[in-house]
């Protein structure tokens, strides 16, 4: 693995840097930079509108979903070029968080299983942020056990009729389309009776109810389906082959959630650099330094693990289970880091 | 096989390949728990001579190291504590050394040692200089020490007017030591990752083979989670090591920070995997006949050799602060 840019990569980086400097919504830079640990929100501006405007601007100049083929709204860039773009986009990349499901999971699934005409119709507006997509897998009775889902799809002529309920659907409340995993055969083993579709979230019979989280925000939803009709042409993969189709989605989910995942470490390090404790600067306290060092190597280990995954990807290998490490480690680390940042402040931390 | 001289230039009898290749060999050395004086000779003595040696010193020692005719080591520590110029009490005066070094890795079988000694009393780093001492010559007493790791020895070496030849300029010793420790930290981290991987494989194989309550113990979630956690720490360490290998082989400015991160991550991973391997093995894990304890011993001994975890934690934070300030 090499950490220096090749001459071509350096030229690509310079081009990206120059374009971002000339076009990024600079007025939000500070807010976005500070927003990394919590939810991205902007004072006095609608985040979705700002995000969509930035995404469209990128798409028009060829910087959206840049690793996608040109005919689907990308620029056919290499995985390494995509990483370089992400590094250069920096805090403005946080505006992409509402597109991550669509770009990271729905797009790759459509690319693998939709017809050519559909791909040319649906993928470019997905890349440009004009249409937002969500992923409808989890259900109340089976969160981790996705294959145990119960939402039914029954064939009726050229259409399928959907009845059931999904939950934990990120962004369903502002999504235009979704990919939907359903049960089409309840008589066979649970992995064998599933079928995948994509649908218009504005279809009659779709009801979206936001879930209020501990933070007070609503990122997830419950989604109810009552006699929702989907044309058979919007089926992804064969009937009862939905489990295989969903594995493509989930492998891509691991990649998109695992890579470059937030750990809270850079923020904690900055915080400790400025915090003064009773006995002097926090950064000079032995106990604090030991904690920081332990989190530092986890954060760098995660970063280089995702770089290794990208290297593997650029050699043509498929994303594998090692990409689960990001979510596994960062998920509990960010909790520990935040708890420690509060602890250092004593009662004022509350 | 030319392993000893893989990173030694051809003009000095080596293969002239580089440090990336040496990292690969280090990993396999660690995986096999090779009971040979490789790390002392190659990561410490040879690196010190490569960094600070005169042409004549390189001509004298490096071909012998590459061919396996000379075993070398670094005599730095003097009892308890981590690497520090203040801890160096051995004196150098008029071309002879006096004082005691311990522990010295592979000191009982080494032919020569690079020795850190005091040449000044200003209280600064520049008080420390390096010397090469022929350990088979007069004025040198060597005593083997018992240590946790049964596969690699440690010794106490007493110098009584032992003849010493300066290595590098007077007062430059500590700067060389710091560079040697950084390079050795990356190479040793690869040994640790190799050991961690092997401990994980042993645990996995045993979990698949051992039947309890009518099923392989690897089918129990408590065992699965333990193995998954071992895989995670070994993988994070390997990723930090690859970054370290890049910094080492390209002599990048990031080496000090990368070396500290690799060292901490690999030390933790090897200790974690070696410990959990014993747990997965149950009662058999602490018997003499199973190899688990050999890895556990190595994991805990190698965690100390270049300075303990707390030393490297401190070093990492210092280096990150320096980078931030820059």
XYZ file of C-alpha atoms in Angstrom:
676
model
C 0.000 0.000 0.000
C 1.357 3.417 -0.957
C 0.317 6.639 0.754
C 1.869 9.084 -1.744
C -0.098 10.433 -4.707
C 1.078 9.321 -8.157
C 1.531 12.231 -10.613
C -1.941 11.506 -12.096
C -3.488 11.399 -8.618
C -1.777 14.658 -7.683
C -3.174 16.295 -10.824
C -6.649 14.976 -10.007
C -6.339 16.298 -6.443
C -5.313 19.731 -7.699
C -8.272 19.849 -10.078
C -10.706 18.815 -7.299
C -9.211 21.308 -4.848
C -9.487 24.178 -7.321
C -13.077 23.363 -8.227
C -14.131 23.070 -4.566
C -12.404 26.359 -3.692
C -14.353 28.103 -6.459
C -17.744 26.474 -5.928
C -18.338 25.156 -2.377
C -20.926 26.898 -0.151
C -18.267 28.561 2.016
C -20.806 30.323 4.216
C -21.598 26.992 5.900
C -18.025 25.734 6.250
C -17.587 26.516 9.959
C -20.948 25.058 10.936
C -20.292 21.914 8.934
C -16.826 21.502 10.390
C -18.205 21.603 13.922
C -21.133 19.329 13.148
C -19.212 16.087 12.801
C -20.010 14.575 16.194
C -23.706 15.135 16.141
C -26.385 15.722 13.628
C -25.673 18.012 10.730
C -27.849 21.108 11.027
C -27.509 24.673 9.833
C -28.719 27.844 11.529
C -31.216 29.725 9.412
C -31.037 27.404 6.422
C -32.811 24.248 5.339
C -30.114 21.582 5.362
C -31.882 19.475 2.738
C -32.053 22.403 0.324
C -28.418 23.337 0.881
C -27.376 19.702 0.442
C -29.411 19.273 -2.731
C -28.041 22.490 -4.228
C -24.434 21.435 -3.531
C -25.060 17.944 -4.895
C -26.624 19.314 -8.093
C -23.737 21.711 -8.585
C -21.302 18.824 -8.199
C -23.315 16.668 -10.605
C -23.387 19.375 -13.280
C -19.595 19.635 -13.115
C -19.066 15.848 -12.958
C -18.163 15.555 -9.258
C -21.215 13.602 -7.999
C -20.932 9.828 -7.401
C -17.732 10.126 -9.327
C -16.963 6.404 -9.227
C -20.217 5.655 -11.096
C -20.197 5.247 -14.907
C -20.745 8.455 -16.873
C -24.044 7.294 -18.388
C -25.508 6.909 -14.872
C -24.452 10.323 -13.623
C -20.860 9.673 -12.489
C -17.491 10.246 -14.148
C -16.061 6.704 -14.149
C -13.451 7.622 -11.544
C -11.249 5.032 -9.790
C -11.796 4.161 -6.101
C -8.618 6.063 -5.237
C -9.865 9.180 -7.040
C -13.076 8.886 -5.057
C -11.081 8.881 -1.820
C -9.063 11.884 -2.980
C -12.305 13.706 -3.723
C -13.665 12.866 -0.256
C -10.465 14.129 1.375
C -10.650 17.379 -0.550
C -14.382 17.855 -0.098
C -13.761 17.787 3.666
C -16.555 19.377 5.730
C -18.749 19.925 2.648
C -18.920 16.144 2.335
C -21.106 16.178 5.454
C -23.845 17.612 3.290
C -23.947 14.220 1.557
C -25.199 12.430 4.657
C -28.821 12.441 3.441
C -27.754 10.832 0.176
C -25.601 8.113 1.704
C -28.291 5.413 1.595
C -29.189 6.197 -2.001
C -25.625 6.551 -3.236
C -24.108 3.832 -1.104
C -26.816 1.155 -1.230
C -29.770 1.795 -3.554
C -27.607 2.976 -6.459
C -25.290 -0.062 -6.470
C -28.328 -2.377 -6.162
C -30.085 -0.674 -9.089
C -26.862 -0.834 -11.079
C -26.602 -4.572 -10.508
C -30.263 -5.559 -11.026
C -32.327 -2.904 -12.857
C -32.862 -2.880 -16.629
C -30.704 -0.624 -18.805
C -33.504 1.826 -19.538
C -34.372 2.090 -15.844
C -30.762 2.693 -14.897
C -30.486 5.563 -17.369
C -33.753 7.016 -16.097
C -33.335 6.687 -12.316
C -29.605 6.791 -11.588
C -28.620 10.277 -12.880
C -31.209 12.127 -10.699
C -30.158 9.921 -7.772
C -26.512 10.909 -8.320
C -27.397 14.608 -8.596
C -29.482 14.610 -5.406
C -32.608 15.704 -7.260
C -34.210 12.456 -6.124
C -33.498 10.965 -2.710
C -33.728 7.222 -2.084
C -34.235 5.091 1.015
C -33.879 1.413 1.820
C -36.828 -0.515 3.287
C -35.494 -3.722 4.878
C -35.897 -3.823 8.684
C -39.223 -4.672 10.291
C -40.597 -4.430 13.827
C -40.488 -8.200 14.308
C -36.997 -8.669 12.871
C -34.278 -6.041 13.040
C -31.122 -8.133 12.907
C -32.927 -11.094 11.355
C -33.695 -9.397 8.044
C -34.636 -12.675 6.351
C -37.461 -13.106 8.864
C -39.392 -10.167 7.393
C -43.171 -10.394 6.903
C -44.212 -7.580 4.545
C -46.144 -9.429 1.841
C -46.041 -8.917 -1.927
C -48.770 -10.725 -3.881
C -48.908 -10.911 -7.645
C -51.998 -9.454 -9.293
C -51.726 -9.369 -13.082
C -48.723 -7.209 -14.038
C -48.604 -5.705 -10.563
C -47.639 -6.661 -7.048
C -49.739 -5.665 -4.046
C -47.772 -4.793 -0.909
C -49.041 -4.977 2.685
C -46.983 -4.692 5.857
C -44.697 -2.439 7.885
C -41.050 -1.385 7.839
C -39.096 0.418 10.548
C -35.759 2.252 11.041
C -36.000 3.552 7.488
C -33.434 6.371 7.309
C -34.657 9.432 5.462
C -37.991 7.940 4.328
C -39.647 11.255 5.256
C -37.765 13.113 2.548
C -37.253 10.252 0.069
C -38.684 10.069 -3.440
C -37.927 6.401 -4.072
C -37.059 3.315 -2.079
C -35.840 -0.229 -2.507
C -38.117 -2.674 -0.750
C -37.543 -6.240 0.369
C -40.752 -8.306 0.631
C -41.941 -11.850 1.259
C -43.405 -13.467 -1.858
C -43.460 -17.081 -0.678
C -44.221 -17.797 3.002
C -44.157 -21.580 2.470
C -40.415 -22.032 1.884
C -37.338 -21.515 4.108
C -37.177 -17.865 5.133
C -34.185 -16.887 2.937
C -35.799 -18.403 -0.148
C -39.150 -16.615 -0.298
C -38.016 -12.967 -0.620
C -38.258 -10.574 -3.575
C -36.803 -7.068 -4.044
C -38.538 -4.101 -5.698
C -38.045 -0.392 -6.079
C -40.975 1.967 -5.698
C -42.120 5.559 -5.759
C -42.473 6.649 -2.134
C -45.408 8.862 -3.169
C -47.413 5.771 -4.263
C -50.937 5.574 -2.782
C -50.972 3.470 0.404
C -47.448 4.430 1.611
C -47.522 6.161 5.005
C -44.337 7.505 6.629
C -44.182 8.246 10.380
C -40.936 9.766 11.732
C -39.446 8.273 14.953
C -38.288 10.785 17.540
C -34.803 9.864 18.784
C -33.087 10.448 22.132
C -31.377 13.464 20.547
C -34.760 15.011 19.789
C -34.171 14.710 16.050
C -35.908 12.352 13.621
C -33.662 10.568 11.149
C -35.555 7.281 11.005
C -39.143 6.328 10.247
C -41.819 3.719 10.430
C -43.282 3.064 6.978
C -46.695 1.432 6.530
C -47.852 -0.251 3.295
C -51.567 -0.717 2.641
C -52.435 -2.260 -0.736
C -49.540 -0.432 -2.396
C -49.244 -1.363 -6.089
C -45.856 -1.837 -7.755
C -45.496 -2.765 -11.454
C -43.662 -6.044 -12.072
C -41.167 -4.074 -14.189
C -39.855 -2.575 -10.908
C -38.817 -5.956 -9.548
C -35.042 -6.220 -8.901
C -33.740 -9.717 -9.599
C -35.833 -12.848 -9.882
C -38.924 -13.677 -7.863
C -37.839 -15.303 -4.573
C -34.204 -14.316 -5.174
C -34.429 -11.187 -3.018
C -31.994 -12.490 -0.416
C -29.160 -12.570 -2.951
C -30.107 -9.119 -4.186
C -30.128 -7.777 -0.614
C -26.616 -9.140 0.016
C -25.334 -6.809 -2.694
C -27.031 -3.932 -0.906
C -25.759 -4.914 2.525
C -22.142 -5.437 1.416
C -22.271 -1.955 -0.023
C -23.838 -0.704 3.204
C -20.900 -2.015 5.214
C -18.541 -0.256 2.841
C -20.351 3.044 2.876
C -21.003 3.106 6.618
C -17.675 1.533 7.611
C -15.386 3.646 5.454
C -14.397 6.955 6.948
C -16.751 6.455 9.867
C -16.715 9.086 12.646
C -14.944 8.055 15.865
C -14.974 11.368 17.731
C -11.206 11.143 18.211
C -10.095 14.271 16.303
C -12.651 16.301 18.241
C -11.553 14.854 21.585
C -7.897 15.513 20.757
C -8.662 19.163 19.942
C -10.760 19.450 23.077
C -7.969 18.078 25.303
C -5.500 20.442 23.649
C -7.436 23.409 24.942
C -8.887 22.073 28.206
C -7.239 23.139 31.480
C -7.672 20.793 34.449
C -6.971 21.499 38.139
C -3.387 20.361 37.749
C -2.646 21.942 34.385
C -3.396 21.382 30.687
C -5.333 18.158 30.050
C -2.980 17.226 27.230
C -0.081 17.052 29.710
C -1.925 14.801 32.139
C -0.597 11.233 32.030
C -3.975 9.563 32.400
C -5.488 11.720 29.666
C -2.558 11.047 27.347
C -2.886 7.313 27.822
C -6.596 7.391 26.982
C -5.948 9.580 23.942
C -3.168 7.337 22.650
C -5.393 4.266 22.876
C -8.171 5.944 20.918
C -5.674 7.448 18.471
C -4.465 4.024 17.350
C -8.019 2.738 17.016
C -8.943 5.731 14.872
C -5.852 5.391 12.682
C -6.337 1.613 12.503
C -9.877 2.150 11.216
C -8.709 4.737 8.717
C -6.014 2.514 7.252
C -8.302 -0.530 7.321
C -10.782 1.309 5.118
C -7.925 2.422 2.863
C -6.895 -1.226 2.534
C -10.479 -2.088 1.586
C -10.433 0.613 -1.075
C -7.095 -0.681 -2.364
C -8.620 -4.158 -2.575
C -11.639 -2.734 -4.362
C -9.442 -0.952 -6.889
C -7.751 -4.291 -7.615
C -11.182 -5.679 -8.475
C -11.877 -7.540 -5.218
C -15.363 -7.503 -3.656
C -16.070 -5.872 -0.295
C -15.888 -8.581 2.401
C -16.796 -9.075 6.075
C -13.689 -7.170 7.283
C -15.616 -4.022 6.421
C -17.855 -4.677 9.428
C -14.957 -3.607 11.645
C -15.644 0.076 11.067
C -19.134 -0.014 12.434
C -18.280 -2.467 15.214
C -15.373 -0.446 16.596
C -16.500 3.109 15.872
C -20.024 2.527 17.207
C -18.934 1.921 20.783
C -15.819 4.081 20.548
C -17.761 7.245 19.802
C -19.887 6.580 22.896
C -16.790 6.074 25.051
C -15.102 9.169 23.631
C -18.144 11.335 24.291
C -18.506 9.967 27.827
C -14.862 10.749 28.526
C -15.148 14.274 27.142
C -18.019 14.851 29.577
C -16.155 13.210 32.455
C -13.189 15.563 32.017
C -15.475 18.532 32.676
C -16.900 17.242 35.933
C -20.386 18.426 36.845
C -20.261 21.016 34.071
C -20.165 18.169 31.543
C -23.843 17.457 32.134
C 18.067 -17.090 2.293
C 19.664 -13.674 2.750
C 17.086 -12.699 5.370
C 19.614 -11.105 7.710
C 20.876 -8.700 5.087
C 17.655 -7.972 3.260
C 17.764 -4.268 4.188
C 21.572 -3.988 4.101
C 22.973 -2.437 0.891
C 24.751 -4.776 -1.531
C 28.072 -2.964 -1.101
C 28.045 -4.136 2.520
C 27.190 -7.733 1.743
C 23.406 -7.441 1.950
C 20.596 -8.085 -0.512
C 19.887 -4.363 -0.853
C 16.136 -4.929 -1.016
C 14.698 -2.614 1.636
C 12.682 -2.219 4.786
C 9.379 -3.233 3.218
C 10.849 -6.671 2.563
C 12.234 -6.732 6.095
C 8.715 -6.075 7.430
C 7.460 -9.182 5.607
C 10.232 -11.289 7.137
C 9.597 -9.781 10.585
C 5.946 -10.805 10.422
C 6.874 -14.402 9.659
C 9.533 -14.405 12.405
C 6.848 -13.337 14.834
C 4.303 -15.821 13.551
C 6.765 -18.675 14.032
C 8.048 -17.313 17.351
C 11.501 -17.888 15.845
C 13.990 -18.430 18.706
C 16.833 -16.603 16.963
C 18.747 -13.372 17.699
C 17.240 -11.716 14.637
C 15.579 -8.636 16.108
C 18.582 -7.691 18.276
C 21.044 -8.084 15.425
C 18.996 -6.763 12.512
C 16.494 -4.208 13.898
C 18.809 -2.739 16.541
C 22.548 -3.257 15.908
C 22.472 -3.179 12.095
C 20.119 -0.180 12.015
C 22.344 1.767 14.439
C 25.377 1.084 12.249
C 23.456 1.935 9.082
C 22.391 5.264 10.582
C 25.569 6.322 12.391
C 28.438 4.073 11.260
C 31.501 5.237 9.359
C 32.253 3.533 6.073
C 34.921 1.443 7.792
C 32.492 0.376 10.549
C 29.884 -0.575 7.974
C 32.502 -2.564 6.052
C 33.588 -4.301 9.229
C 30.211 -5.267 10.720
C 27.434 -5.290 8.125
C 28.812 -8.123 5.920
C 29.246 -10.269 9.051
C 25.657 -9.519 10.093
C 24.347 -10.303 6.606
C 26.199 -13.619 6.493
C 25.178 -14.601 10.018
C 28.775 -14.577 11.265
C 28.161 -11.894 13.858
C 25.362 -11.468 16.388
C 24.853 -7.897 17.529
C 22.652 -6.097 20.020
C 21.824 -2.729 21.534
C 22.783 -2.168 25.180
C 20.522 0.693 26.251
C 18.689 -0.091 29.487
C 20.155 0.025 32.992
C 17.537 -1.598 35.172
C 13.946 -0.446 35.619
C 12.467 2.277 33.442
C 11.873 3.337 29.893
C 14.305 4.772 27.320
C 15.608 8.086 28.638
C 18.948 9.873 28.385
C 18.793 10.470 32.139
C 18.768 6.728 32.814
C 22.120 6.196 31.077
C 24.801 5.932 33.793
C 27.459 3.852 32.020
C 30.392 6.182 31.411
C 32.781 6.506 28.520
C 36.171 8.007 29.250
C 39.451 7.682 27.382
C 38.103 5.032 25.018
C 36.843 2.672 27.746
C 33.382 1.991 29.237
C 32.428 1.416 32.855
C 29.061 0.419 34.282
C 26.262 -2.130 33.995
C 23.629 -2.631 31.260
C 20.511 -4.749 31.742
C 18.463 -6.152 30.228
C 20.377 -6.555 26.971
C 18.476 -8.624 24.371
C 20.444 -11.698 23.277
C 23.338 -10.227 25.262
C 24.670 -13.638 26.319
C 25.249 -14.817 22.756
C 26.042 -11.516 21.037
C 29.493 -10.900 19.564
C 29.262 -7.142 19.777
C 26.993 -4.463 21.209
C 26.096 -0.918 20.354
C 26.231 0.740 23.781
C 24.703 4.030 24.907
C 27.076 5.750 27.331
C 27.488 9.079 29.093
C 30.135 11.428 27.721
C 28.954 14.636 29.337
C 27.191 15.935 32.450
C 25.155 18.894 31.207
C 21.850 17.125 31.931
C 20.934 17.262 28.242
C 20.464 14.653 25.537
C 23.836 15.639 24.117
C 25.497 13.927 27.097
C 24.881 10.584 25.426
C 27.090 8.971 22.795
C 27.186 5.551 21.179
C 30.001 3.026 21.113
C 30.671 -0.356 19.596
C 32.063 -2.899 22.032
C 33.491 -6.311 21.200
C 31.763 -8.451 23.815
C 34.355 -11.217 23.484
C 37.185 -8.884 24.490
C 38.513 -8.111 27.980
C 36.685 -5.973 30.519
C 33.279 -7.440 29.636
C 31.333 -9.742 31.965
C 28.110 -11.298 30.711
C 25.456 -12.966 32.836
C 22.220 -14.535 31.538
C 18.998 -13.304 33.139
C 15.815 -15.296 33.565
C 12.976 -13.705 31.617
C 9.357 -14.336 30.693
C 10.113 -15.215 27.059
C 11.809 -18.625 26.804
C 12.606 -18.157 23.126
C 14.817 -15.069 23.373
C 17.421 -14.407 26.052
C 18.227 -11.303 28.078
C 21.535 -10.576 29.787
C 23.295 -8.323 32.241
C 26.555 -6.931 30.908
C 29.174 -5.340 33.147
C 31.863 -3.170 31.595
C 35.121 -2.709 33.500
C 37.418 -0.516 31.426
C 36.076 -2.276 28.329
C 37.572 -0.989 25.085
C 34.988 0.931 23.042
C 35.003 2.491 19.597
C 32.791 5.575 19.026
C 29.788 5.069 16.737
C 28.780 8.406 15.250
C 29.733 11.794 16.627
C 30.075 12.485 20.340
C 26.812 13.818 21.748
C 24.719 12.497 18.865
C 23.920 9.205 20.595
C 20.415 9.952 21.763
C 19.263 11.199 18.397
C 20.489 7.943 16.842
C 18.821 5.882 19.602
C 15.503 7.640 18.892
C 15.763 6.830 15.192
C 16.738 3.217 15.885
C 13.825 2.793 18.303
C 11.356 4.176 15.753
C 12.570 1.828 13.038
C 12.686 -1.123 15.420
C 9.192 -0.241 16.635
C 7.764 -0.734 13.144
C 9.708 -3.950 12.543
C 8.817 -5.335 15.961
C 5.190 -4.379 15.389
C 5.222 -6.685 12.373
C 6.576 -9.487 14.581
C 3.736 -8.743 16.994
C 1.112 -8.776 14.259
C 2.485 -12.102 13.021
C 2.236 -13.483 16.549
C -1.258 -12.071 17.043
C -2.430 -13.647 13.799
C -0.991 -17.014 14.771
C -2.626 -16.872 18.212
C -5.933 -16.072 16.524
C -5.512 -19.010 14.110
C -4.706 -21.346 16.989
C -7.802 -20.200 18.839
C -9.986 -20.547 15.754
C -8.664 -24.028 14.934
C -9.203 -25.219 18.480
C -12.730 -23.738 18.586
C -13.632 -25.637 15.419
C -12.082 -28.882 16.619
C -13.031 -29.068 20.285
C -16.469 -30.546 21.024
C -18.383 -29.714 24.225
C -22.081 -30.220 24.973
C -22.274 -32.094 21.675
C -21.107 -29.274 19.399
C -17.895 -27.445 18.448
C -17.199 -24.753 21.040
C -16.789 -22.304 18.131
C -20.562 -22.463 17.668
C -21.119 -20.769 21.052
C -21.592 -17.043 20.788
C -19.341 -16.297 23.770
C -16.444 -17.961 21.929
C -17.381 -16.413 18.578
C -17.340 -12.930 20.057
C -13.964 -13.534 21.653
C -12.526 -14.624 18.310
C -14.178 -11.723 16.478
C -12.635 -9.269 18.938
C -9.222 -10.868 18.386
C -9.669 -10.494 14.632
C -10.610 -6.836 15.054
C -7.579 -5.939 17.147
C -5.214 -7.888 14.879
C -6.684 -6.191 11.795
C -6.472 -2.668 13.227
C -2.873 -3.366 14.245
C -2.019 -4.688 10.783
C -3.439 -1.539 9.184
C -1.390 0.685 11.496
C 1.656 -1.462 10.683
C 1.173 -1.043 6.932
C 1.183 2.709 7.400
C 4.339 2.332 9.513
C 5.929 0.153 6.816
C 5.226 2.807 4.216
C 6.729 5.530 6.437
C 9.773 3.365 7.251
C 10.491 2.263 3.708
C 10.137 5.742 2.237
C 11.808 7.458 5.198
C 8.767 9.736 5.404
C 8.493 12.553 7.917
C 5.474 10.711 9.359
C 7.687 7.879 10.661
C 7.869 8.944 14.340
C 4.077 9.168 14.672
C 3.433 6.114 12.496
C 5.975 4.041 14.435
C 4.401 4.907 17.783
C 0.907 4.080 16.509
C 2.063 0.765 15.031
C 3.905 -0.105 18.233
C 0.933 0.606 20.531
C -1.618 -1.048 18.301
C 0.480 -4.177 17.688
C 1.470 -4.512 21.342
C -2.170 -4.417 22.397
C -3.265 -6.790 19.645
C -0.636 -9.409 20.409
C -1.295 -9.282 24.155
C -5.035 -9.453 23.569
C -4.855 -12.353 21.081
C -2.333 -14.343 23.116
C -4.438 -13.932 26.252
C -7.740 -14.830 24.607
C -6.144 -17.775 22.819
C -5.510 -19.256 26.264
C -9.131 -18.573 27.241
C -10.483 -20.252 24.089
C -8.312 -23.298 24.827
C -9.815 -23.626 28.313
C -7.770 -25.778 30.719
C -5.446 -26.949 27.964
C -4.474 -23.321 27.415
C -2.285 -23.163 30.477
C -0.574 -26.526 30.099
C 3.099 -26.688 29.223
C 2.507 -28.976 26.223
C 0.307 -26.520 24.302
C 2.074 -23.589 22.623
C -0.374 -20.997 23.950
C 1.930 -19.988 26.779
C 4.847 -19.498 24.384
C 2.850 -16.814 22.555
C 1.619 -15.330 25.808
C 5.179 -15.101 27.102
C 6.449 -13.531 23.891
C 3.540 -11.090 23.746
C 4.275 -9.818 27.232
C 8.068 -9.713 26.878
C 8.127 -8.064 23.455
C 5.722 -5.423 24.807
C 8.561 -4.137 27.004
C 11.741 -4.493 24.963
C 11.730 -1.130 23.205
C 10.039 0.668 26.057
C 6.667 -0.146 27.549
C 3.216 0.773 26.338
C 3.060 3.905 28.498
C 6.344 5.134 27.004
C 4.985 4.817 23.468
C 1.616 6.320 24.424
C 3.471 9.352 25.691
C 5.611 9.473 22.556
C 2.564 9.273 20.289
C 0.788 12.174 21.983
C 3.954 14.305 21.900
C 4.386 13.614 18.207
C 0.734 14.319 17.403
C 0.946 17.617 19.276
C 4.064 18.562 17.374
C 2.322 17.831 14.081
C -0.752 19.824 15.167
C 1.367 22.794 16.179
C 3.238 22.743 12.860
